[in-house]
Amino acid sequence: MSNPIDFYFDFSSPYGYFGAVEIGKLAAKYGRQVNWHPILLGPIFKNIGTNSLVTIPVKGEYSRHDMGRTARFHNIFFKEPGNFPIGTQVAARAALWVQEQQPAKAVDFIQTIYSAYFTEDIDISVPASVLRIAGDLGIDHAALEAALGTQEIKDKLRQATEDAMQKGVFGSPFVIVDGEPFWGFDRFTQLEAFLKNGKI
């Protein structure tokens, strides 16, 4: 069986959201599985001395325009949230917990969290929002609520982010497949060519 696609993402990333919409379809087309890796960009940005794209003068204005254009081009429903960007620790911890405890629901949970933020302007930095979404998907609401504040799940997210940095991840989405890295949703065309041909 072919190696899985490692898909790294932060829930505050619009391009990560676009990637999350498409990565499963792309993987299925070429007979691959996807390993979904929730991470936090904040510590990564701090480590490499950069900041969130939308906070950078001139580039931030362009990126906001490009997000809407990219969504329209790919026919992905998107609405920039009123509060953007936000902290995504709660959502990322929840995703890790669901992956471990109810793995069959993990991809649906990740995609629903992303959609809630980038299509419905639901504040996913608020535990109540994340827990409501989990409950709606049949995920053990009480067990997740108990887990979110534990040191164990905080440590797991920190370790996941550190592991990503060790692999050279510096943005969202970031894909690694067969040792080949691809940063950004705009590289998905190259990613598909690589999946099809094994090289570019």
XYZ file of N, CA and C in Angstrom:
600
model
N 0.840 -1.199 0.000
C 0.000 0.000 0.000
C 0.880 1.255 0.000
N 0.451 2.271 -0.712
C 1.204 3.513 -0.782
C 1.240 4.206 0.569
N 2.269 5.016 0.767
C 2.387 5.764 2.007
C 1.236 6.766 2.141
N 0.832 7.049 3.375
C -0.228 8.049 3.573
C 0.280 9.464 3.310
N -0.656 10.364 3.133
C -0.371 11.792 3.009
C -0.465 12.404 4.397
N 0.569 13.090 4.825
C 0.535 13.805 6.104
C 0.079 15.233 5.842
N -1.055 15.582 6.445
C -1.693 16.880 6.219
C -1.682 17.660 7.527
N -0.878 18.722 7.580
C -0.733 19.558 8.775
C -1.564 20.822 8.604
N -2.272 21.213 9.674
C -3.183 22.345 9.553
C -3.397 23.015 10.904
N -3.698 24.310 10.832
C -4.155 25.089 11.983
C -5.566 25.562 11.660
N -6.478 25.424 12.617
C -7.876 25.780 12.382
C -8.086 27.268 12.109
N -7.089 28.108 12.340
C -7.239 29.529 12.042
C -6.848 29.863 10.607
N -6.399 28.883 9.849
C -5.884 29.114 8.501
C -6.963 28.927 7.434
N -7.328 29.982 6.703
C -8.286 29.825 5.613
C -7.786 28.868 4.536
N -6.507 28.971 4.219
C -5.955 28.073 3.209
C -5.913 26.631 3.729
N -5.741 26.486 5.038
C -5.860 25.168 5.648
C -7.267 24.626 5.493
N -8.249 25.495 5.639
C -9.650 25.103 5.430
C -9.868 24.648 3.995
N -9.373 25.414 3.039
C -9.524 25.005 1.640
C -8.865 23.639 1.417
N -7.683 23.475 1.992
C -6.985 22.205 1.855
C -7.752 21.059 2.483
N -8.371 21.321 3.627
C -9.134 20.281 4.316
C -10.345 19.839 3.500
N -10.913 20.759 2.731
C -12.041 20.417 1.870
C -11.601 19.469 0.750
N -10.383 19.668 0.245
C -9.955 18.970 -0.965
C -9.045 17.764 -0.738
N -8.343 17.704 0.388
C -7.288 16.698 0.535
C -7.832 15.274 0.508
N -8.991 15.043 1.096
C -9.552 13.694 1.102
C -9.898 13.210 -0.294
N -10.469 14.099 -1.101
C -10.825 13.734 -2.475
C -9.574 13.439 -3.292
N -8.556 14.248 -3.098
C -7.310 14.063 -3.828
C -6.637 12.748 -3.429
N -6.635 12.471 -2.141
C -6.033 11.225 -1.661
C -6.769 10.012 -2.216
N -8.093 10.065 -2.176
C -8.886 8.932 -2.665
C -8.637 8.678 -4.151
N -8.459 9.740 -4.899
C -8.245 9.622 -6.345
C -6.984 8.830 -6.652
N -5.992 8.936 -5.774
C -4.713 8.278 -6.030
C -4.415 7.159 -5.025
N -5.457 6.676 -4.369
C -5.319 5.507 -3.521
C -4.484 5.713 -2.278
N -4.569 6.912 -1.715
C -3.810 7.223 -0.497
C -4.752 7.435 0.681
N -4.217 7.240 1.864
C -4.884 7.636 3.096
C -4.328 8.991 3.535
N -5.048 9.666 4.407
C -4.588 10.957 4.945
C -4.393 10.843 6.447
N -3.233 11.244 6.912
C -2.989 11.442 8.339
C -3.190 12.928 8.624
N -4.200 13.246 9.437
C -4.550 14.636 9.749
C -3.805 15.061 11.010
N -3.056 16.174 10.913
C -2.230 16.630 12.026
C -2.628 18.043 12.459
N -3.480 18.185 13.478
C -3.759 19.519 14.008
C -2.544 20.067 14.748
N -2.186 21.308 14.442
C -1.039 21.957 15.071
C -1.401 23.405 15.385
N -0.487 24.085 16.055
C -0.630 25.521 16.332
C 0.457 26.280 15.587
N 0.049 27.258 14.788
C 1.023 28.045 14.049
C 1.749 29.051 14.931
N 1.113 29.488 16.030
C 1.735 30.507 16.872
C 3.149 30.147 17.299
N 3.372 29.000 17.925
C 4.723 28.623 18.333
C 5.679 28.470 17.149
N 5.152 28.016 16.013
C 5.997 27.872 14.822
C 6.426 29.233 14.308
N 5.474 30.171 14.237
C 5.817 31.525 13.800
C 6.845 32.156 14.728
N 6.663 31.951 16.023
C 7.616 32.499 16.993
C 9.001 31.905 16.777
N 9.045 30.623 16.483
C 10.319 29.933 16.308
C 11.080 30.428 15.079
N 10.337 30.767 14.012
C 11.015 31.177 12.778
C 11.000 32.692 12.574
N 10.427 33.428 13.531
C 10.484 34.881 13.492
C 9.555 35.532 12.493
N 8.351 34.975 12.349
C 7.374 35.583 11.456
C 6.055 35.767 12.198
N 4.999 36.081 11.461
C 3.709 36.341 12.092
C 2.591 35.915 11.153
N 1.368 35.976 11.644
C 0.209 35.638 10.829
C 0.166 36.516 9.588
N -0.159 35.904 8.455
C -0.136 36.595 7.168
C -0.959 37.867 7.178
N -2.155 37.816 7.758
C -3.048 38.973 7.676
C -2.590 40.133 8.543
N -1.628 39.934 9.426
C -1.135 41.018 10.269
C 0.034 41.758 9.630
N 0.514 41.278 8.498
C 1.669 41.899 7.827
C 1.178 42.988 6.883
N 1.684 44.212 7.019
C 1.224 45.300 6.153
C 1.347 44.956 4.670
N 0.410 45.424 3.884
C 0.317 45.227 2.439
C 0.029 43.757 2.107
N 0.870 42.852 2.551
C 0.655 41.430 2.287
C -0.659 40.958 2.915
N -0.981 41.502 4.091
C -2.220 41.121 4.750
C -3.442 41.535 3.959
N -3.419 42.750 3.405
C -4.547 43.217 2.602
C -4.714 42.349 1.359
N -3.602 42.023 0.726
C -3.652 41.170 -0.450
C -4.218 39.795 -0.095
N -3.750 39.246 1.019
C -4.157 37.890 1.377
C -5.659 37.808 1.647
N -6.213 38.846 2.266
C -7.655 38.844 2.507
C -8.429 38.830 1.182
N -7.953 39.586 0.217
C -8.575 39.581 -1.103
C -8.420 38.210 -1.754
N -7.239 37.644 -1.627
C -6.943 36.370 -2.277
C -7.746 35.213 -1.692
N -8.026 35.265 -0.395
C -8.800 34.192 0.230
C -10.173 34.057 -0.431
N -10.862 35.181 -0.600
C -12.160 35.150 -1.243
C -12.072 34.711 -2.694
N -11.080 35.209 -3.383
C -10.891 34.840 -4.790
C -10.596 33.349 -4.932
N -9.742 32.828 -4.061
C -9.393 31.410 -4.099
C -10.626 30.547 -3.848
N -11.431 30.936 -2.870
C -12.649 30.182 -2.578
C -13.584 30.171 -3.786
N -13.760 31.326 -4.430
C -14.631 31.392 -5.601
C -14.093 30.537 -6.742
N -12.802 30.601 -6.949
C -12.178 29.858 -8.050
C -12.383 28.357 -7.890
N -12.287 27.879 -6.644
C -12.407 26.448 -6.380
C -13.823 26.051 -5.964
N -14.749 27.004 -6.018
C -16.150 26.736 -5.672
C -16.274 26.176 -4.253
N -15.566 26.814 -3.330
C -15.623 26.444 -1.912
C -16.335 27.567 -1.167
N -17.390 27.225 -0.444
C -18.107 28.255 0.307
C -17.210 28.804 1.412
N -17.121 30.130 1.504
C -16.208 30.766 2.449
C -16.731 32.147 2.808
N -16.662 32.447 4.094
C -16.985 33.785 4.574
C -15.954 34.139 5.634
N -15.229 35.221 5.411
C -14.216 35.595 6.400
C -14.889 35.885 7.740
N -14.423 35.248 8.802
C -15.046 35.460 10.113
C -14.852 36.887 10.607
N -15.762 37.322 11.457
C -15.653 38.661 12.026
C -14.444 38.801 12.927
N -14.119 37.762 13.641
C -12.949 37.753 14.511
C -11.920 36.813 13.905
N -10.890 37.402 13.292
C -9.923 36.611 12.536
C -8.575 37.304 12.531
N -7.486 36.559 12.818
C -7.449 35.155 13.239
C -7.762 35.007 14.730
N -7.919 33.773 15.175
C -8.214 33.496 16.577
C -7.277 32.408 17.090
N -7.251 32.256 18.416
C -6.518 31.146 19.012
C -7.281 29.848 18.795
N -6.582 28.796 18.447
C -7.270 27.542 18.112
C -6.828 26.382 19.001
N -6.324 26.706 20.190
C -5.869 25.646 21.086
C -6.998 24.667 21.426
N -8.169 25.206 21.746
C -9.283 24.346 22.152
C -9.683 23.402 21.021
N -9.836 23.947 19.825
C -10.242 23.126 18.680
C -9.192 22.068 18.358
N -7.921 22.453 18.413
C -6.856 21.498 18.094
C -6.756 20.397 19.150
N -6.884 20.775 20.430
C -6.879 19.744 21.481
C -8.051 18.794 21.297
N -9.209 19.348 20.972
C -10.391 18.511 20.768
C -10.183 17.551 19.608
N -9.579 18.040 18.526
C -9.335 17.181 17.363
C -8.408 16.031 17.722
N -7.367 16.315 18.481
C -6.453 15.253 18.910
C -7.179 14.218 19.756
N -8.019 14.695 20.653
C -8.748 13.775 21.528
C -9.706 12.903 20.714
N -10.434 13.501 19.781
C -11.367 12.731 18.962
C -10.610 11.711 18.113
N -9.453 12.094 17.588
C -8.657 11.148 16.811
C -8.287 9.919 17.632
N -8.024 10.128 18.910
C -7.627 9.016 19.781
C -8.822 8.220 20.291
N -9.877 8.906 20.670
C -10.980 8.267 21.370
C -12.132 7.828 20.468
N -12.405 8.578 19.416
C -13.473 8.226 18.486
C -12.994 8.466 17.053
N -11.983 7.704 16.633
C -11.308 7.986 15.354
C -12.213 7.954 14.139
N -13.276 7.170 14.176
C -14.175 7.107 13.027
C -14.876 8.444 12.771
N -14.939 9.295 13.794
C -15.613 10.588 13.667
C -14.631 11.748 13.491
N -13.335 11.447 13.470
C -12.333 12.510 13.523
C -12.350 13.424 12.301
N -12.396 12.848 11.107
C -12.361 13.686 9.902
C -13.611 14.559 9.820
N -14.779 13.985 10.105
C -16.007 14.782 10.115
C -15.914 15.923 11.126
N -15.343 15.620 12.289
C -15.203 16.649 13.321
C -14.302 17.771 12.836
N -13.145 17.424 12.288
C -12.201 18.431 11.802
C -12.850 19.301 10.732
N -13.498 18.679 9.771
C -14.092 19.445 8.682
C -15.278 20.294 9.154
N -16.019 19.790 10.131
C -17.147 20.556 10.658
C -16.672 21.755 11.466
N -15.611 21.580 12.245
C -15.032 22.706 12.983
C -14.558 23.781 12.010
N -13.835 23.363 10.991
C -13.358 24.311 9.976
C -14.536 25.048 9.332
N -15.546 24.308 8.915
C -16.698 24.911 8.258
C -17.445 25.869 9.186
N -17.552 25.486 10.452
C -18.239 26.354 11.413
C -17.577 27.726 11.480
N -16.253 27.741 11.450
C -15.525 29.007 11.562
C -15.557 29.788 10.253
N -15.295 29.097 9.141
C -15.105 29.812 7.881
C -16.343 29.883 6.987
N -17.468 29.347 7.447
C -18.701 29.561 6.690
C -19.822 30.121 7.554
N -19.759 29.882 8.869
C -20.837 30.326 9.752
C -20.392 31.359 10.787
N -19.096 31.695 10.782
C -18.555 32.680 11.724
C -18.807 32.273 13.174
N -18.675 30.984 13.453
C -18.796 30.481 14.821
C -17.426 30.544 15.476
N -17.363 31.111 16.655
C -16.086 31.299 17.347
C -15.622 29.975 17.942
N -14.734 29.291 17.244
C -14.260 27.981 17.683
C -13.156 28.074 18.725
N -12.821 29.299 19.141
C -11.895 29.436 20.268
C -12.624 29.248 21.597
N -13.953 29.246 21.549
C -14.791 29.102 22.737
C -15.102 27.627 22.962
N -14.765 27.075 24.125
C -15.029 25.645 24.353
C -16.472 25.237 24.105
N -17.436 26.085 24.472
C -18.840 25.732 24.292
C -19.170 25.460 22.828
N -18.574 26.220 21.916
C -18.832 26.016 20.486
C -18.280 24.676 20.027
N -17.067 24.375 20.448
C -16.425 23.115 20.058
C -17.192 21.926 20.629
N -17.617 22.044 21.872
C -18.347 20.961 22.516
C -19.722 20.749 21.875
N -20.371 21.837 21.487
C -21.675 21.705 20.828
C -21.528 20.969 19.505
N -20.505 21.324 18.750
C -20.262 20.652 17.468
C -19.967 19.168 17.697
N -19.167 18.877 18.707
C -18.855 17.485 19.025
C -20.134 16.718 19.350
N -20.980 17.299 20.175
C -22.234 16.643 20.536
C -23.127 16.408 19.349
N -23.167 17.378 18.436
C -23.997 17.240 17.242
C -23.545 16.076 16.364
N -22.260 15.735 16.455
C -21.701 14.640 15.652
C -21.712 13.307 16.390
N -22.314 13.287 17.577
C -22.376 12.043 18.332
C -21.103 11.709 19.076
N -20.272 12.695 19.305
C -19.033 12.516 20.066
C -19.339 12.724 21.544
N -18.704 11.960 22.384
C -18.954 12.002 23.827
C -18.618 13.389 24.380
N -19.635 14.214 24.497
C -19.508 15.620 24.900
C -18.872 15.744 26.279
N -19.366 14.971 27.243
C -18.881 15.090 28.621
C -17.428 14.658 28.743
N -17.074 13.570 28.084
C -15.695 13.086 28.149
C -14.739 14.071 27.488
N -15.162 14.652 26.372
C -14.322 15.648 25.703
C -14.150 16.876 26.579
N -15.219 17.342 27.180
C -15.137 18.516 28.059
C -14.158 18.269 29.205
N -14.209 17.076 29.772
C -13.298 16.740 30.869
C -11.859 16.702 30.405
N -11.637 16.289 29.166
C -10.268 16.118 28.665
C -9.616 17.438 28.258
N -10.410 18.422 27.813
C -9.854 19.621 27.192
C -8.885 20.396 28.079
N -9.159 20.411 29.372
C -8.309 21.201 30.261
C -7.174 20.434 30.895
N -7.019 19.171 30.543
C -5.999 18.361 31.198
C -4.609 18.674 30.666
N -3.633 18.470 31.520
C -2.256 18.680 31.096
C -1.868 17.686 30.014
N -2.451 16.507 30.066
C -2.126 15.473 29.091
C -2.433 15.922 27.667
N -3.611 16.481 27.437
C -3.971 16.876 26.079
C -3.204 18.127 25.659
N -2.907 19.006 26.607
C -2.076 20.176 26.289
C -0.693 19.731 25.848
N -0.134 18.762 26.563
C 1.197 18.251 26.215
C 1.195 17.579 24.850
N 0.121 16.877 24.536
C 0.042 16.192 23.243
C 0.018 17.193 22.095
N -0.697 18.298 22.275
C -0.726 19.312 21.222
C 0.624 19.996 21.091
N 1.247 20.288 22.214
C 2.575 20.889 22.150
C 3.558 19.956 21.450
N 3.476 18.671 21.761
C 4.376 17.712 21.130
C 4.081 17.570 19.643
N 2.800 17.585 19.280
C 2.432 17.500 17.867
C 2.993 18.684 17.083
N 2.939 19.869 17.688
C 3.464 21.066 17.032
C 4.983 21.004 16.926
N 5.643 20.538 17.987
C 7.096 20.405 17.952
C 7.530 19.359 16.926
N 6.797 18.264 16.851
C 7.107 17.230 15.860
C 6.979 17.784 14.444
N 5.944 18.600 14.227
C 5.755 19.210 12.917
C 6.934 20.110 12.567
N 7.373 20.926 13.523
C 8.521 21.800 13.281
C 9.755 20.993 12.921
N 9.960 19.864 13.610
C 11.115 19.012 13.329
C 11.076 18.473 11.901
N 9.879 18.343 11.349
C 9.727 17.847 9.980
C 9.765 18.975 8.950
N 9.972 20.206 9.420
C 10.078 21.337 8.507
C 8.785 22.051 8.210
N 7.744 21.758 8.978
C 6.452 22.410 8.761
C 6.508 23.848 9.282
N 6.047 24.797 8.456
C 6.080 26.203 8.885
C 4.820 26.965 8.506
N 3.805 26.280 8.003
C 2.573 26.965 7.619
C 1.426 25.987 7.527
N 0.272 26.498 7.095
C -0.934 25.679 6.980
C -1.703 26.082 5.729
N -2.053 25.093 4.873
C -1.773 23.673 5.033
C -0.342 23.345 4.626
N 0.154 22.280 5.189
C 1.470 21.777 4.831
C 1.328 20.268 4.648
N 1.725 19.795 3.499
C 1.580 18.381 3.157
C 2.958 17.765 2.956
N 3.139 16.585 3.509
C 4.341 15.798 3.236
C 3.888 14.431 2.750
N 4.372 14.038 1.580
C 4.033 12.721 1.041
C 5.271 12.136 0.379
N 5.607 10.915 0.752
C 6.803 10.237 0.237
C 8.046 11.110 0.405
N 8.081 11.849 1.515
C 9.229 12.701 1.810
C 9.231 14.040 1.100
N 8.240 14.292 0.259
C 8.189 15.541 -0.508
C 7.253 16.532 0.181
N 7.743 17.756 0.508
C 6.898 18.740 1.194
C 6.211 19.693 0.213
N 4.979 20.062 0.555
C 4.221 21.046 -0.219
C 3.564 22.013 0.760
N 3.883 23.298 0.618
C 3.299 24.304 1.507
C 2.255 25.104 0.740
N 1.057 25.160 1.301
C 0.028 26.033 0.765
C -0.964 25.330 -0.138
N -2.184 25.819 -0.102
C -3.233 25.265 -0.949
C -2.925 25.485 -2.422
N -2.183 26.541 -2.736
C -1.849 26.813 -4.130
C -0.840 25.820 -4.697
N -0.331 24.922 -3.854
C 0.571 23.879 -4.336
C -0.151 22.546 -4.552
N -1.470 22.546 -4.417
C -2.193 21.284 -4.570
C -2.156 20.756 -6.004
N -1.993 21.636 -6.985
C -1.830 21.175 -8.361
C -0.524 20.403 -8.506
N 0.535 20.931 -7.900
C 1.811 20.212 -7.905
C 1.705 18.922 -7.102
N 1.000 18.983 -5.984
C 0.796 17.793 -5.171
C 0.109 16.707 -5.990
N -0.910 17.065 -6.747
C -1.604 16.067 -7.558
C -0.673 15.486 -8.623
N 0.132 16.328 -9.231
C 1.080 15.824 -10.237
C 2.054 14.839 -9.610
N 2.481 15.140 -8.393
C 3.408 14.234 -7.694
C 2.717 12.916 -7.364
N 1.472 12.984 -6.894
C 0.734 11.757 -6.567
C 0.510 10.906 -7.828
N 0.294 11.560 -8.941
C 0.032 10.856 -10.189
C 1.289 10.213 -10.762
N 2.403 10.951 -10.714
C 3.612 10.521 -11.425
C 4.748 10.044 -10.519
N 4.627 10.331 -9.216
C 5.708 9.975 -8.299
C 6.889 10.913 -8.344
N 6.773 11.957 -9.143
C 7.825 12.969 -9.261
C 7.239 14.181 -9.958
N 8.005 15.267 -9.933
C 7.621 16.462 -10.701
C 8.838 16.882 -11.524
